[in-house]
PDB file of C-alpha atoms in Angstrom:
ATOM      1  CA  UNK A   1     -52.395  70.281 -43.423  1.00 44.00           C
ATOM      2  CA  UNK A   2     -49.884  68.174 -41.510  1.00 48.00           C
ATOM      3  CA  UNK A   3     -51.733  64.975 -42.432  1.00 51.00           C
ATOM      4  CA  UNK A   4     -51.299  65.657 -46.127  1.00 52.00           C
ATOM      5  CA  UNK A   5     -47.790  66.868 -46.851  1.00 48.00           C
ATOM      6  CA  UNK A   6     -48.620  67.353 -50.527  1.00 63.00           C
ATOM      7  CA  UNK A   7     -50.745  70.409 -49.665  1.00 76.00           C
ATOM      8  CA  UNK A   8     -47.694  72.166 -48.233  1.00 77.00           C
ATOM      9  CA  UNK A   9     -45.161  73.859 -50.456  1.00 83.00           C
ATOM     10  CA  UNK A  10     -41.692  72.376 -50.650  1.00 84.00           C
ATOM     11  CA  UNK A  11     -40.216  75.338 -48.779  1.00 88.00           C
ATOM     12  CA  UNK A  12     -42.767  75.004 -45.978  1.00 88.00           C
ATOM     13  CA  UNK A  13     -42.111  71.268 -45.658  1.00 89.00           C
ATOM     14  CA  UNK A  14     -38.339  71.799 -45.506  1.00 91.00           C
ATOM     15  CA  UNK A  15     -38.745  74.622 -42.984  1.00 93.00           C
ATOM     16  CA  UNK A  16     -40.907  72.502 -40.651  1.00 92.00           C
ATOM     17  CA  UNK A  17     -38.596  69.534 -41.106  1.00 93.00           C
ATOM     18  CA  UNK A  18     -35.667  71.675 -39.946  1.00 95.00           C
ATOM     19  CA  UNK A  19     -37.625  73.129 -37.019  1.00 95.00           C
ATOM     20  CA  UNK A  20     -38.756  69.706 -35.781  1.00 95.00           C
ATOM     21  CA  UNK A  21     -35.366  68.111 -36.330  1.00 95.00           C
ATOM     22  CA  UNK A  22     -33.479  70.855 -34.477  1.00 96.00           C
ATOM     23  CA  UNK A  23     -36.077  70.818 -31.679  1.00 96.00           C
ATOM     24  CA  UNK A  24     -35.608  67.060 -31.430  1.00 95.00           C
ATOM     25  CA  UNK A  25     -31.858  67.363 -31.146  1.00 95.00           C
ATOM     26  CA  UNK A  26     -32.126  70.162 -28.570  1.00 96.00           C
ATOM     27  CA  UNK A  27     -34.623  68.195 -26.463  1.00 95.00           C
ATOM     28  CA  UNK A  28     -32.486  65.058 -26.596  1.00 93.00           C
ATOM     29  CA  UNK A  29     -29.328  66.933 -25.580  1.00 94.00           C
ATOM     30  CA  UNK A  30     -31.200  68.821 -22.863  1.00 94.00           C
ATOM     31  CA  UNK A  31     -32.635  65.555 -21.547  1.00 92.00           C
ATOM     32  CA  UNK A  32     -29.181  64.016 -21.450  1.00 92.00           C
ATOM     33  CA  UNK A  33     -27.793  67.061 -19.614  1.00 92.00           C
ATOM     34  CA  UNK A  34     -30.644  66.954 -17.083  1.00 91.00           C
ATOM     35  CA  UNK A  35     -29.860  63.323 -16.352  1.00 88.00           C
ATOM     36  CA  UNK A  36     -27.071  64.384 -14.012  1.00 88.00           C
ATOM     37  CA  UNK A  37     -29.319  66.531 -11.797  1.00 89.00           C
ATOM     38  CA  UNK A  38     -30.963  65.156  -8.669  1.00 88.00           C
ATOM     39  CA  UNK A  39     -34.242  63.519  -9.750  1.00 84.00           C
ATOM     40  CA  UNK A  40     -33.163  64.231 -13.302  1.00 88.00           C
ATOM     41  CA  UNK A  41     -34.116  60.776 -14.518  1.00 91.00           C
ATOM     42  CA  UNK A  42     -37.750  61.839 -14.957  1.00 91.00           C
ATOM     43  CA  UNK A  43     -36.738  64.972 -16.855  1.00 92.00           C
ATOM     44  CA  UNK A  44     -34.384  62.891 -18.960  1.00 93.00           C
ATOM     45  CA  UNK A  45     -37.163  60.482 -19.858  1.00 92.00           C
ATOM     46  CA  UNK A  46     -39.558  63.267 -20.851  1.00 93.00           C
ATOM     47  CA  UNK A  47     -37.115  65.405 -22.830  1.00 94.00           C
ATOM     48  CA  UNK A  48     -35.361  62.480 -24.506  1.00 93.00           C
ATOM     49  CA  UNK A  49     -38.705  61.009 -25.559  1.00 94.00           C
ATOM     50  CA  UNK A  50     -39.930  64.378 -26.847  1.00 95.00           C
ATOM     51  CA  UNK A  51     -36.677  64.752 -28.754  1.00 95.00           C
ATOM     52  CA  UNK A  52     -37.043  61.377 -30.411  1.00 93.00           C
ATOM     53  CA  UNK A  53     -40.673  62.001 -31.296  1.00 93.00           C
ATOM     54  CA  UNK A  54     -39.875  65.452 -32.726  1.00 94.00           C
ATOM     55  CA  UNK A  55     -37.002  64.093 -34.808  1.00 91.00           C
ATOM     56  CA  UNK A  56     -39.186  61.256 -36.047  1.00 90.00           C
ATOM     57  CA  UNK A  57     -42.041  63.642 -36.809  1.00 90.00           C
ATOM     58  CA  UNK A  58     -39.709  65.910 -38.759  1.00 92.00           C
ATOM     59  CA  UNK A  59     -39.518  63.421 -41.597  1.00 89.00           C
ATOM     60  CA  UNK A  60     -43.319  63.409 -41.795  1.00 87.00           C
ATOM     61  CA  UNK A  61     -43.054  66.883 -43.281  1.00 87.00           C
ATOM     62  CA  UNK A  62     -40.814  65.615 -46.066  1.00 86.00           C
ATOM     63  CA  UNK A  63     -42.497  62.297 -46.835  1.00 86.00           C
ATOM     64  CA  UNK A  64     -45.969  62.700 -45.410  1.00 84.00           C
ATOM     65  CA  UNK A  65     -47.132  60.692 -42.412  1.00 86.00           C
ATOM     66  CA  UNK A  66     -48.785  57.819 -44.286  1.00 88.00           C
ATOM     67  CA  UNK A  67     -45.812  57.254 -46.566  1.00 89.00           C
ATOM     68  CA  UNK A  68     -43.489  57.372 -43.564  1.00 89.00           C
ATOM     69  CA  UNK A  69     -45.561  54.852 -41.612  1.00 89.00           C
ATOM     70  CA  UNK A  70     -45.635  52.527 -44.624  1.00 91.00           C
ATOM     71  CA  UNK A  71     -41.850  52.829 -44.946  1.00 91.00           C
ATOM     72  CA  UNK A  72     -41.302  52.275 -41.213  1.00 90.00           C
ATOM     73  CA  UNK A  73     -43.353  49.089 -41.201  1.00 93.00           C
ATOM     74  CA  UNK A  74     -41.838  47.544 -44.335  1.00 94.00           C
ATOM     75  CA  UNK A  75     -40.566  44.032 -43.588  1.00 93.00           C
ATOM     76  CA  UNK A  76     -36.897  45.070 -43.768  1.00 95.00           C
ATOM     77  CA  UNK A  77     -37.469  47.855 -41.193  1.00 94.00           C
ATOM     78  CA  UNK A  78     -40.099  46.220 -39.001  1.00 94.00           C
ATOM     79  CA  UNK A  79     -37.755  44.946 -36.297  1.00 95.00           C
ATOM     80  CA  UNK A  80     -35.976  48.296 -35.985  1.00 94.00           C
ATOM     81  CA  UNK A  81     -39.310  50.146 -35.829  1.00 93.00           C
ATOM     82  CA  UNK A  82     -40.715  47.853 -33.152  1.00 95.00           C
ATOM     83  CA  UNK A  83     -37.515  48.064 -31.079  1.00 95.00           C
ATOM     84  CA  UNK A  84     -37.533  51.862 -31.317  1.00 92.00           C
ATOM     85  CA  UNK A  85     -41.207  52.198 -30.345  1.00 92.00           C
ATOM     86  CA  UNK A  86     -40.892  49.704 -27.480  1.00 94.00           C
ATOM     87  CA  UNK A  87     -37.785  51.524 -26.244  1.00 92.00           C
ATOM     88  CA  UNK A  88     -39.637  54.835 -26.192  1.00 91.00           C
ATOM     89  CA  UNK A  89     -42.524  53.273 -24.281  1.00 92.00           C
ATOM     90  CA  UNK A  90     -40.235  51.542 -21.794  1.00 92.00           C
ATOM     91  CA  UNK A  91     -38.322  54.769 -21.191  1.00 87.00           C
ATOM     92  CA  UNK A  92     -41.528  56.463 -20.104  1.00 84.00           C
TER      93      UNK A  92
END
């Protein structure tokens, strides 16, 4: 069902968007807080990356994954998309 957002009701899509978006924010904040612990850099990398992926995935529930990927790789957004994806990979 996740691969085809049109099969989900609007309420379900909004609910999962909110859940993923909030989880993304929580993971990102938690990762940033863990950065200050000893050996926290690894935890930061994992939680911050999970947070970014969850926040990015949240919009898949509103738009659908294929439509989102098409929008992300439009010429006007291509550089930003590549920089974001490379940054996530380099963080890990």
